[in-house]
Coordinates of C-alpha atoms in Angstrom, one line a residue:
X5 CA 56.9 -43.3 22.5
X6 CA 55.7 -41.6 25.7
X7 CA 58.5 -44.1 27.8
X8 CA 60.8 -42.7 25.8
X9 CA 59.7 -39.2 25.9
X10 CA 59.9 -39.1 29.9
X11 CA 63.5 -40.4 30.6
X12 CA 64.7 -38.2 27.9
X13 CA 62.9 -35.6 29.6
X14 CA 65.0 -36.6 33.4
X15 CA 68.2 -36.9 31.3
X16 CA 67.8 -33.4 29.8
X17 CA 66.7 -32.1 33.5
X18 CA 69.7 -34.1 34.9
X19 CA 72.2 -32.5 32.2
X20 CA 70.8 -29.0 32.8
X21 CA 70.9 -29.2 36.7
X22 CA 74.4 -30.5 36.4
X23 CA 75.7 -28.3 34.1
X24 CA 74.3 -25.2 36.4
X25 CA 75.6 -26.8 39.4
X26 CA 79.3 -27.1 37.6
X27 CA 78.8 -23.4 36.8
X28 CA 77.7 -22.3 40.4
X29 CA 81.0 -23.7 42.0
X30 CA 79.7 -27.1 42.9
X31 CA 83.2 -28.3 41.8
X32 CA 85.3 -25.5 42.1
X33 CA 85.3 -24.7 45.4
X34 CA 86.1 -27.9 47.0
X35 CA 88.7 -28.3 44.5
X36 CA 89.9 -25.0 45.7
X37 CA 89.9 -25.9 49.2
X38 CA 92.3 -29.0 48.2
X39 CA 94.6 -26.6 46.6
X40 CA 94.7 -24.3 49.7
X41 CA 95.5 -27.4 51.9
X42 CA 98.0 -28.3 49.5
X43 CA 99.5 -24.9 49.5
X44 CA 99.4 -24.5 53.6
X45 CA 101.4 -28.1 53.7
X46 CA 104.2 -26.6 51.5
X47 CA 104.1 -24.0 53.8
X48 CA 104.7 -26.2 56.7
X49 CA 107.4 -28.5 54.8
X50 CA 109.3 -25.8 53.9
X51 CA 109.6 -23.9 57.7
X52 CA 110.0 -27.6 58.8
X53 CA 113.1 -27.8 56.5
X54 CA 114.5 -24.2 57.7
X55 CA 114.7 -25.9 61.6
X56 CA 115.9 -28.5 60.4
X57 CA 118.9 -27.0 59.6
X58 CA 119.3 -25.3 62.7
X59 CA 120.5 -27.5 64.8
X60 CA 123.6 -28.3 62.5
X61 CA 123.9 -24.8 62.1
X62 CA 124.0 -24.1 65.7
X63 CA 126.5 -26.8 66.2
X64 CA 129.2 -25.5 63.7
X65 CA 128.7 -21.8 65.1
X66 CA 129.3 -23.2 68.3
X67 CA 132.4 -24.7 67.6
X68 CA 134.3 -20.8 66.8
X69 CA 132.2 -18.9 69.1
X70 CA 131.8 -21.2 71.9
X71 CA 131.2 -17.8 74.3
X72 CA 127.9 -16.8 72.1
X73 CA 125.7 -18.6 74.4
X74 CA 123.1 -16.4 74.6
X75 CA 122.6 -15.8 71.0
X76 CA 123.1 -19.8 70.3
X77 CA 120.4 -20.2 73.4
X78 CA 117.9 -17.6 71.8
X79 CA 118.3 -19.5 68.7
X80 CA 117.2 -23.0 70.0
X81 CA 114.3 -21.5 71.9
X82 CA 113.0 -19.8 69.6
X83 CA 113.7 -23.0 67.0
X84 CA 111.5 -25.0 70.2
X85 CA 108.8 -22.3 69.9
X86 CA 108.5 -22.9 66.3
X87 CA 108.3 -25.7 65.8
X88 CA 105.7 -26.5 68.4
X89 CA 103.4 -24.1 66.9
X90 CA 101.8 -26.4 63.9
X91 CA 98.5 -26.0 62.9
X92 CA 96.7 -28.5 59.8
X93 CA 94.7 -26.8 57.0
X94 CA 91.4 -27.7 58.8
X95 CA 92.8 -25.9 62.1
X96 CA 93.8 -22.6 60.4
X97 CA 92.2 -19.8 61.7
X98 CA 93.1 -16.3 61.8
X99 CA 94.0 -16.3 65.2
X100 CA 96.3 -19.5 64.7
X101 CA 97.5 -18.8 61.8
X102 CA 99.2 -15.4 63.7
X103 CA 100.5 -17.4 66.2
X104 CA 102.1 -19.3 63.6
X105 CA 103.7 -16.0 61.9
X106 CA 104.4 -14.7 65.1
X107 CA 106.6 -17.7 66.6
X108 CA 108.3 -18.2 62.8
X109 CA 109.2 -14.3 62.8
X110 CA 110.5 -14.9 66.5
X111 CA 112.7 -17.5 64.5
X112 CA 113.8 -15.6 62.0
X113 CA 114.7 -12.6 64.5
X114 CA 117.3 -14.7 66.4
X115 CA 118.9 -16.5 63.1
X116 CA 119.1 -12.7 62.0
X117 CA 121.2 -12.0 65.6
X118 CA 123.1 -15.0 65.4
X119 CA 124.2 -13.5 61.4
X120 CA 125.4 -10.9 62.9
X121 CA 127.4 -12.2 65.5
X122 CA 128.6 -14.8 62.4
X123 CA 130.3 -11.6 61.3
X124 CA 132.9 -11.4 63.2
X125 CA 134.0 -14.6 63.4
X126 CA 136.2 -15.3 59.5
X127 CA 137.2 -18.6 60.0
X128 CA 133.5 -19.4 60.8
X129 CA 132.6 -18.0 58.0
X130 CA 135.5 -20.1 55.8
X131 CA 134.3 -23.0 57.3
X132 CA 132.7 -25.6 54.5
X133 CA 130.4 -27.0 56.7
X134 CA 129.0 -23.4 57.8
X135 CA 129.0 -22.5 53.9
X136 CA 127.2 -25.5 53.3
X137 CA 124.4 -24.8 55.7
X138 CA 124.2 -21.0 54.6
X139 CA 123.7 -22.1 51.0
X140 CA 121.3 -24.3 51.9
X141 CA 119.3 -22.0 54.5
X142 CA 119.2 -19.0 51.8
X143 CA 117.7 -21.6 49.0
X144 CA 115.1 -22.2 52.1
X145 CA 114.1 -19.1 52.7
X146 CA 113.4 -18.7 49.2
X147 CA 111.3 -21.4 49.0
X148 CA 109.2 -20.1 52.1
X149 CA 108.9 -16.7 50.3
X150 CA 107.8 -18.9 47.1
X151 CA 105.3 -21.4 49.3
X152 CA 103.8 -18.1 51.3
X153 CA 103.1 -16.5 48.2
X154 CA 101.1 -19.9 46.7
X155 CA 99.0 -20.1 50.0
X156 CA 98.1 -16.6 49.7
X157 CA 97.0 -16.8 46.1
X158 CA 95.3 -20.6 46.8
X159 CA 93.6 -18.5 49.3
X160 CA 92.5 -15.5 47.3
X161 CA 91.1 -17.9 44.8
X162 CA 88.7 -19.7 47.5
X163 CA 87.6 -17.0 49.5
X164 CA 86.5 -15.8 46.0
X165 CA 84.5 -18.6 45.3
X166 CA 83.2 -18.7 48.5
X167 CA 81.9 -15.0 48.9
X168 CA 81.3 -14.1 45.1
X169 CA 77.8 -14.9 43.4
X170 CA 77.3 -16.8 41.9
X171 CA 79.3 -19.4 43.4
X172 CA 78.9 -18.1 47.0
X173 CA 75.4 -19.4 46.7
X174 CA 76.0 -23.0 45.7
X175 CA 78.3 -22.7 48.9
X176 CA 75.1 -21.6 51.1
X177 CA 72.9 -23.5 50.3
X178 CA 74.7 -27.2 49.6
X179 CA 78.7 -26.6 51.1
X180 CA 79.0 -23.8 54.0
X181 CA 82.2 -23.4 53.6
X182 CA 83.7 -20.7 55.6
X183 CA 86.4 -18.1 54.5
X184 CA 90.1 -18.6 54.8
X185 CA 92.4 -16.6 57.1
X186 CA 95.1 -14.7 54.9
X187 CA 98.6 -13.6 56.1
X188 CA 97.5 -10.1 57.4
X189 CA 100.0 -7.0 56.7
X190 CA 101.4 -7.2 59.9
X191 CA 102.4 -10.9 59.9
X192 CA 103.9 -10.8 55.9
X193 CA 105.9 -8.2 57.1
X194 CA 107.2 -10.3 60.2
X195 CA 107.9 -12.9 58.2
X196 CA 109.6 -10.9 55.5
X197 CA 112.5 -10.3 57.9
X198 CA 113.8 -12.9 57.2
X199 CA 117.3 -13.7 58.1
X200 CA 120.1 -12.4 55.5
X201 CA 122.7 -15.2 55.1
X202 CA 124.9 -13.7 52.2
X203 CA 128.4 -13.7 53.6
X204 CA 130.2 -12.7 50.0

């Protein structure tokens, strides 16, 4: 009876510990930092998608308003500049992720420019192809808007776990996780200008 007594005894001391461990964010936070690195892709895929288009998009405008060079030129640099500023979840630090915001508002400044200059060209605006791509970039930006939003929220959900008791001390002692950089105020509202492509 006493063998029995002492494994029952480990199991019911295994159970406990487990179960205070599950409580104390043992699981929860590194399932929370999969969903932030899950969010921050979509992020990525879906400013990846918007210069994608660009290039198509500069090619049409191109062919009415051949004498635009300078907007089209801003346009493709600040496309380059973009997309050569990629960081993976694991690299995301404040500072990096404000370079990020930085060189996609720089994007979204010259496709605003190149909108206007759209404006007073009406067969460019007729043009299917042109219509296409506008369609196309406006359900984009929307989904940027919709994936920034899920990072922020995947964010605010770990940096809970990892800075509020209880959970914050399973991190301590056993994880050491750090905090995640958020999109500041001053880089949401950079990339909240983003570029209007309503031509009704």
């Amino acid at each position: 009876m006493a063998q029995l007594k002492f494994p029952l005894q480990k199991l019911l001391l295994f159970w406990v510990a487990t179960t205070l461990l599950s409580g104390c964010g043992i699981q929860s936070i590194p399932t929370a930092q999969n969903e932030v690195e899950a969010a921050w892709s979509e992020v990525l895929n879906q400013y990846k998608r918007r210069a994608d288009l660009i290039p198509n998009l500069v090619q049409v405008v191109k062919q009415y308003a051949s004498h635009e060079k300078q907007t089209l030129q801003a346009v493709v640099e600040a496309r380059s500049k973009a997309t050569s500023v990629q960081f993976n979840a694991d690299q995301l630090t404040q500072q990096n992720l404000e370079k990020f915001s930085q060189a996609q508002a720089g994007l979204s400044t010259a496709l605003s420019r190149l909108m206007v200059v759209v404006e007073k060209y009406p067969d460019l605006k007729a043009n299917e192809n042109f219509r296409d791509l506008q369609v196309q970039l406006e359900g984009t930006e929307n989904r940027v808007t919709i994936a920034r939003q899920r990072y922020i929220e995947a964010v605010k959900r770990f940096n809970n776990l990892v800075t509020v008791p209880p959970s914050s001390w399973t991190n301590s002692i056993f994880l050491h996780y750090e905090k995640k950089p958020q999109f500041t105020v001053e880089n949401v509202g950079e990339l909240e200008n983003a570029p209007k492509v309503d031509f009704k």
